[in-house]
Structure formats: structure tokens, C-alpha cells
Short mmCIF file of C-alpha atoms in Angstrom, two decimals:
data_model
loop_
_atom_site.label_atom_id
_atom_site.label_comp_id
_atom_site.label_asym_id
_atom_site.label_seq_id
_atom_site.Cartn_x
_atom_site.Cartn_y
_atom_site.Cartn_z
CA UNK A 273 0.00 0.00 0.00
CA UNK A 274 2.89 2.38 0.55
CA UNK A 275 3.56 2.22 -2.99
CA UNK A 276 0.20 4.18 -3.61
CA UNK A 277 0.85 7.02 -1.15
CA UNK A 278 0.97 9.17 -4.09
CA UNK A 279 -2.75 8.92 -4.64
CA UNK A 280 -4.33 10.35 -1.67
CA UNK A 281 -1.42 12.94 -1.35
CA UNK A 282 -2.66 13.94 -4.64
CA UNK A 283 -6.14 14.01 -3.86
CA UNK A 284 -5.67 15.92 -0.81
CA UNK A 285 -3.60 18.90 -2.89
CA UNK A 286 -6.05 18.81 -5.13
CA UNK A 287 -8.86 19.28 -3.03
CA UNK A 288 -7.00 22.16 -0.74
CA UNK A 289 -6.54 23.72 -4.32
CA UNK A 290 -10.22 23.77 -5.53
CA UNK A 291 -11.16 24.75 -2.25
CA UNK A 292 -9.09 28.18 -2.28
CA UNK A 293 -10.87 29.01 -5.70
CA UNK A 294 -9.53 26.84 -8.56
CA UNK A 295 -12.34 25.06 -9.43
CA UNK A 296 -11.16 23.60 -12.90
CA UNK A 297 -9.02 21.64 -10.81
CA UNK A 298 -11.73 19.67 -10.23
CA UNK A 299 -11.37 17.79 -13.06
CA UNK A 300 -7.79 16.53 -11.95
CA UNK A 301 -9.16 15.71 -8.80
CA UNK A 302 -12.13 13.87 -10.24
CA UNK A 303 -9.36 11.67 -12.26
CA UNK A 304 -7.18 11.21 -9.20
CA UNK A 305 -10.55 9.33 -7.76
CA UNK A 306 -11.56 7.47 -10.62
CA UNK A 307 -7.59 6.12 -10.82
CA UNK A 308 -7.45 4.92 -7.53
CA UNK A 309 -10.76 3.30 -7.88
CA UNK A 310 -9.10 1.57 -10.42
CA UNK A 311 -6.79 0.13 -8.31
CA UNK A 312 -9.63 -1.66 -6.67
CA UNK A 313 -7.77 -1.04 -3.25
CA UNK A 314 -11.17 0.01 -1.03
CA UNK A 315 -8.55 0.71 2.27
CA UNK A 316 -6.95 2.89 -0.17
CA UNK A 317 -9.41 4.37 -1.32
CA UNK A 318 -11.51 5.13 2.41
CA UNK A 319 -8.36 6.63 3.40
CA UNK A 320 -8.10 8.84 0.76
CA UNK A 321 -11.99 10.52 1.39
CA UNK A 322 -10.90 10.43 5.23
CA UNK A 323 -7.58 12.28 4.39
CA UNK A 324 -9.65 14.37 1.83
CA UNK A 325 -12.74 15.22 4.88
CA UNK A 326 -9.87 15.93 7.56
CA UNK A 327 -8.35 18.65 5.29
CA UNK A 328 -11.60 20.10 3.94
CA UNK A 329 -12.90 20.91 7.62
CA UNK A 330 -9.31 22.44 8.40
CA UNK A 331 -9.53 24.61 5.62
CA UNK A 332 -13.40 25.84 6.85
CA UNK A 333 -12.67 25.93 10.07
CA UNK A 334 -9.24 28.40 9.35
CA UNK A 335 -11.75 30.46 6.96
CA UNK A 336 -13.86 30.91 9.78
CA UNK A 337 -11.49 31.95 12.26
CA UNK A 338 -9.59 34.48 9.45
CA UNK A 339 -13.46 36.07 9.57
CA UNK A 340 -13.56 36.15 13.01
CA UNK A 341 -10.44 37.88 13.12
CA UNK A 342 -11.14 40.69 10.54
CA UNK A 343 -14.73 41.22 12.19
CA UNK A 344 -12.32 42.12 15.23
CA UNK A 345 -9.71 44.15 13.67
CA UNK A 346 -9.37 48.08 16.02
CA UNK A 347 -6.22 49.91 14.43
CA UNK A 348 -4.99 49.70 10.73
CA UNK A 349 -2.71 50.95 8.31
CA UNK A 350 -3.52 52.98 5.30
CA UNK A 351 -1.25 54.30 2.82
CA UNK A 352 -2.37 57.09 0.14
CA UNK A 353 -1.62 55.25 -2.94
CA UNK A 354 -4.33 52.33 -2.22
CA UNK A 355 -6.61 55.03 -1.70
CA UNK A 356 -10.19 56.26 -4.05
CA UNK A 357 -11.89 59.14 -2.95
CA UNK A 358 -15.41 59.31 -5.04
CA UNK A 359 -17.70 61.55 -4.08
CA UNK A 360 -18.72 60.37 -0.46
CA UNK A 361 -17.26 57.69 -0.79
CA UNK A 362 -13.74 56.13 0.20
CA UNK A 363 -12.49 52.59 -0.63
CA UNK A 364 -9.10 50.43 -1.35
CA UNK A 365 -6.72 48.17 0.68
CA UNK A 366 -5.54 48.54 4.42
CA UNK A 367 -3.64 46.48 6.40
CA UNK A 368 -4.31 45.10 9.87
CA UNK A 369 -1.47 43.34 11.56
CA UNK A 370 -0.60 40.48 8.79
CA UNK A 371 -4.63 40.85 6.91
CA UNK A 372 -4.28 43.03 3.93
CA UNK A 373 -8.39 43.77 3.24
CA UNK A 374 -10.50 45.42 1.01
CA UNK A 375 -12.48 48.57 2.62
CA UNK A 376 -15.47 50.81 1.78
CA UNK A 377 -16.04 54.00 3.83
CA UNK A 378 -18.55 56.92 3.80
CA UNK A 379 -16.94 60.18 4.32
CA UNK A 380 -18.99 62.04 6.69
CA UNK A 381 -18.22 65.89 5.69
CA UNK A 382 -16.58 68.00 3.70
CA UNK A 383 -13.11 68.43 6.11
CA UNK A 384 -13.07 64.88 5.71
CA UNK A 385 -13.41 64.63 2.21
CA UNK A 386 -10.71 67.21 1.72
CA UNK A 387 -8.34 65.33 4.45
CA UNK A 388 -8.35 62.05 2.47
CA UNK A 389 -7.77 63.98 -0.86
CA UNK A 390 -4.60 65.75 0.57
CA UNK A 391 -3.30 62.57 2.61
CA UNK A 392 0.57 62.24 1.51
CA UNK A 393 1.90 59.83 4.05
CA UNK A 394 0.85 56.28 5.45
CA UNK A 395 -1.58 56.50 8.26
CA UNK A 396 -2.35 54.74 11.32
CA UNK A 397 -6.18 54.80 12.55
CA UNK A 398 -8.74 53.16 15.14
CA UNK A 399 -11.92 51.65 13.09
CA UNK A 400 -14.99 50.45 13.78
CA UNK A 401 -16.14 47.41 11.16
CA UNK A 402 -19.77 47.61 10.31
CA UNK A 403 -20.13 44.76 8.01
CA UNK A 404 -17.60 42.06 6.62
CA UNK A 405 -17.88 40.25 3.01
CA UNK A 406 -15.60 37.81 1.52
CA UNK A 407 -14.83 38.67 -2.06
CA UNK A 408 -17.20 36.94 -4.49
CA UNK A 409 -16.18 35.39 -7.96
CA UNK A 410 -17.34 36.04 -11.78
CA UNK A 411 -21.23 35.08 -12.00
CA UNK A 412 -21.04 35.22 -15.52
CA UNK A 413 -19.53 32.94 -18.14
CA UNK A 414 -16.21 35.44 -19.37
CA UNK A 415 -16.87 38.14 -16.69
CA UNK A 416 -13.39 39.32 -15.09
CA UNK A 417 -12.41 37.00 -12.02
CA UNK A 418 -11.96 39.91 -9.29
CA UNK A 419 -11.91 37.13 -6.78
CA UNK A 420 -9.03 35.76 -8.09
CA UNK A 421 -7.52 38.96 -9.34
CA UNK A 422 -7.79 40.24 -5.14
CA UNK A 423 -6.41 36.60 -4.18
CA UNK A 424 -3.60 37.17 -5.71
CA UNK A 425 -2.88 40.37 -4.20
CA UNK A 426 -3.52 38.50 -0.64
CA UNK A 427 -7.01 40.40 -0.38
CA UNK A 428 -10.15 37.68 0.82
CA UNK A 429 -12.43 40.01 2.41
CA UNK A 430 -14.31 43.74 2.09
CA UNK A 431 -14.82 45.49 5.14
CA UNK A 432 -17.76 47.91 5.32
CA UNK A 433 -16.03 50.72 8.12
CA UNK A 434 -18.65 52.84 10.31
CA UNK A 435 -15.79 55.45 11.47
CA UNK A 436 -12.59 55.83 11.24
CA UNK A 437 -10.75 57.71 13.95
CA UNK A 438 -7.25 59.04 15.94
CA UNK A 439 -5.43 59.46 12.45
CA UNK A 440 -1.94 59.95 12.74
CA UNK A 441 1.14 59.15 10.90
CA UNK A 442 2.73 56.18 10.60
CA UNK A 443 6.24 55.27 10.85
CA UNK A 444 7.02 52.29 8.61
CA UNK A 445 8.50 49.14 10.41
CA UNK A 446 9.31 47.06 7.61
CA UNK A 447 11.41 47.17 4.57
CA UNK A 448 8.74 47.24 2.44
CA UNK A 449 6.97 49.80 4.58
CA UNK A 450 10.15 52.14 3.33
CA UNK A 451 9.96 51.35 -0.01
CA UNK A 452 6.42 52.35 -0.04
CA UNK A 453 7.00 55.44 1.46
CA UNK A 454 9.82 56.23 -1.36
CA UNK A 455 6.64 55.34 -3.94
CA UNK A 456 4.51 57.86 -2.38
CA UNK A 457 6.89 60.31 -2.30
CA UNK A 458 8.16 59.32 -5.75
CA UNK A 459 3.98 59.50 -7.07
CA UNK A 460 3.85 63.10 -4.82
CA UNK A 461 6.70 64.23 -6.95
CA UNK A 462 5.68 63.74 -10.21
CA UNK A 463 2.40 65.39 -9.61
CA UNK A 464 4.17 68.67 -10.26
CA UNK A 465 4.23 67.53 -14.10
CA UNK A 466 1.38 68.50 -16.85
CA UNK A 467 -1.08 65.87 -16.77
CA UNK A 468 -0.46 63.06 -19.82
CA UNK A 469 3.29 63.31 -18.79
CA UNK A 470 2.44 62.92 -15.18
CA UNK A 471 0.26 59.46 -15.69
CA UNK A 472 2.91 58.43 -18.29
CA UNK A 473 5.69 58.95 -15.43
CA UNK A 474 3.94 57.42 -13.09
CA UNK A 475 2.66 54.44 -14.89
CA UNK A 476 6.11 53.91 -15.98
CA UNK A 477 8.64 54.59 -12.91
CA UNK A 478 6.22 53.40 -10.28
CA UNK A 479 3.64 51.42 -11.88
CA UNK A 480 1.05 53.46 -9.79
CA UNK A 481 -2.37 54.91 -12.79
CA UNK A 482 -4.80 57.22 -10.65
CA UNK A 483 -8.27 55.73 -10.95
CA UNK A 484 -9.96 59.31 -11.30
CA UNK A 485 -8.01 59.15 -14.55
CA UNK A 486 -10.60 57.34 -16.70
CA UNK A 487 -9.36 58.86 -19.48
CA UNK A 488 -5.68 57.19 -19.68
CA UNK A 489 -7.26 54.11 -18.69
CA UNK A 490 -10.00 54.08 -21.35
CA UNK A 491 -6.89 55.04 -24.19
CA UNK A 492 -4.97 52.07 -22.37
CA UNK A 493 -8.19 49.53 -22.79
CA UNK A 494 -8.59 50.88 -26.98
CA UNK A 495 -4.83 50.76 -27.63
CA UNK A 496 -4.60 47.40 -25.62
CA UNK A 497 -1.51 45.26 -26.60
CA UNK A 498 0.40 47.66 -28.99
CA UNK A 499 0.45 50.14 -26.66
CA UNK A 500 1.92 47.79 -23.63
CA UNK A 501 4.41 46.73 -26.29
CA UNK A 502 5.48 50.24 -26.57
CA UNK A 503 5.37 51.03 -23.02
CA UNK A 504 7.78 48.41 -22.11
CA UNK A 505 10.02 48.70 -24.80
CA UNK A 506 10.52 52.55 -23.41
CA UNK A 507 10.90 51.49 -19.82
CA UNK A 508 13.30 49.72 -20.82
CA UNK A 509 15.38 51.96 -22.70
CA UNK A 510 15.28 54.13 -19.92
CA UNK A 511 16.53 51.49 -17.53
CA UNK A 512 19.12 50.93 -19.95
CA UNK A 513 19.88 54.43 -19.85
CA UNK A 514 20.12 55.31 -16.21
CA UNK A 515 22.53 52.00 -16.33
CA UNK A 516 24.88 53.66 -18.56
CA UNK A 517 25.13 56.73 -16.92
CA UNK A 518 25.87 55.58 -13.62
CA UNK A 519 28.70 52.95 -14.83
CA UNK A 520 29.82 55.92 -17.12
CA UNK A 521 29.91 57.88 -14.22
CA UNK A 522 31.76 54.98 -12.26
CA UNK A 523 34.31 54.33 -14.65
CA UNK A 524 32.57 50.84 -15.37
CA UNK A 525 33.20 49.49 -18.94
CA UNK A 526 30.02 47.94 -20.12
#
């Protein structure tokens, strides 16, 4: 039987895998069955839906308490350039400890609307969480899989906020904390350029497009591929060109 350990191994990846949101893995998985029913080995093959069980209730019972713990989340961080002021309304990512989240929030007043408009710098703040949703997935054959798109990004779960107080700033902690704050400041610089050459410089250098700027994005979505094509091929000539200056300047041959 230990030469068939491979099987409910399998089966158990497999199963973890259409869990999280893959569900055209169930196809694989649904061959991994049928082959060790083949084998006609029924210890085998109860051991395999037992393994299969064990790891589908851990993986409910870890979404549950990951729920739990965002329904209890107090302070967070928020950083400027995951930020979309519309109207009344404010929404993008925060963090909370190690949970990077989704967030809607209605600005109250007009100070408030202003404040989040003119925030330059990561933020700390206390919140209050009025209602928590996990992220749902395309309900139409073709329709964009934001689910998956968020997943990637290690988002699960909106949070509805019902205030948001004691804003102050935040020191970064981490690494990437720094080089975030070198972004922002970077995307605050180049706001000081005419408009098409400020999204261009921003797109390219930080790989940060304003969402109030439907218009770039709506060129972006006509041009599509040719215009990708073209705004690689100049990134990287000016990669290439910062790289020769500085070994020219160092006395590097290259």
C-alpha cells in the first residue's frame, strides 16, 4: 500500500486547491478518484476521502477563524496610494497586523473629504467594522475574475467601516513599509508635471495609474496590446539608460 501514497497525497492537494478558488481543478481531482478506484484497493481508497474530509474541515474551520479575526480588527494601516476618494465615498486596501483587506467608507463631511484627498503619508487609525464580506467570484460565463484577481494580491475580504478615527502618521516598520513610502513620495513628486506626462511617469517609474483618470485608462483599454508593447520597450530603454550613466559615471566598462 505504501507504494500508492501518491494517490491520496494527490487528492488531498487537489482538493486544498479547488477549495481556495480553482475550481477547474476539479477535473484533476475527479481523475485522481476514478484512478485509484481503479486500483480496486477500497482501504486505499476510504483513506483517501478520510484524508480528503480531515483537510476540507481544516480549511473551513481556518476560513472561519480568518473572519472572526477581521470582524475584530481596532487599528490599521492605510497608505495614500491604495486610496479612491469618489464623491462620499472612500475605498481600497488597508492592512491590519498580517490581513491586507479590502475597505469601503462613507466620508462624513466636507473636512473629511478634503483630508483624504490631501493625505501624503501612510496613516495609522482606530476603526470600527460595520459589516464584513468575503470577495465573491465572476457570475457570468467570461466576466473578469476579481476574486481571483484580489487573491492574488492577498485580499479575501471587504470590510464595510462605520468610522474611522485618531489618524496619525505612521512610521514604517518594515522594509517594504520604506519602499512604499519612497513610492509615495516618488507619485507626490511627479504630480508637479502637466497631466499626460504625469500618468505616463507614473505608470512607468512606479507602476502606480490614478483611478480618477478614466481617461488614460480608457486610451490604455482601446490601444490594448500595442500600446503595452510600446510602453515596455521605453521602460526599458530608460533602464538601460540610467545603467549607462551611472557605470559611465563609475568608470565601469560595459
Amino acid at each position: 500500500m505504501k507504494d500508492f501514497w501518491i494517490f491520496p497525497t494527490l487528492a488531498v492537494i487537489l482538493v486544498v486547491t479547488v477549495y481556495l478558488g480553482s475550481t477547474w481543478i476539479l477535473i484533476f481531482l475527479l481523475l485522481v478518484i476514478l484512478r485509484i478506484g481503479l486500483l480496486k484497493n477500497v482501504r486505499l481508497l476510504i483513506l483517501s476521502f478520510i484524508l480528503m474530509g480531515i483537510f476540507l474541515i481544516r480549511c473551513q474551520f481556518l476560513n472561519q477563524t480568518a473572519a472572526e479575526n477581521v470582524s475584530q480588527i481596532k487599528t490599521v494601516v492605510l497608505s495614500p496610494d491604495n486610496l479612491v476618494v469618489k464623491g462620499n465615498s472612500l475605498s481600497g486596501e488597508l492592512r491590519s497586523g498580517k490581513d491586507q483587506l479590502r475597505f469601503i467608507y462613507s466620508i462624513k463631511n466636507q473636512p473629511e473629504q478634503n483630508f483624504w484627498q490631501n493625505l501624503s503619508t501612510m496613516a495609522s487609525a482606530t476603526v470600527t467594522v460595520k459589516k464584513i464580506e468575503k470577495i465573491a467570484g465572476p457570475r457570468n460565463p467570461g466576466e473578469f475574475d476579481f476574486q481571483r484577481y484580489s487573491a492574488n494580491k492577498g485580499l479575501k475580504y471587504t470590510v464595510q467601516l462605520d468610522t474611522i478615527r485618531n489618524l496619525k502618521k505612521y512610521d514604517p516598520q518594515t522594509i517594504f513599509e520604506k519602499i512604499n513610502v519612497l513610492r509615495i513620495h516618488i507619485i507626490n513628486y511627479l504630480k508637479k508635471l502637466p497631466k499626460w506626462m504625469r500618468i505616463q511617469a507614473q505608470s512607468l517609474i512606479v507602476g502606480y495609474n490614478d483611478p480618477l483618470e478614466k481617461d488614460f485608462l480608457e486610451i490604455l483599454s482601446v490601444l490594448g496590446i500595442i500600446h503595452l508593447f510600446s510602453l515596455s520597450g521605453l521602460h526599458v530603454l530608460i533602464l538601460l539608460t540610467m545603467i549607462r550613466k551611472l557605470t559611465s559615471f563609475f568608470r565601469i566598462p560595459v
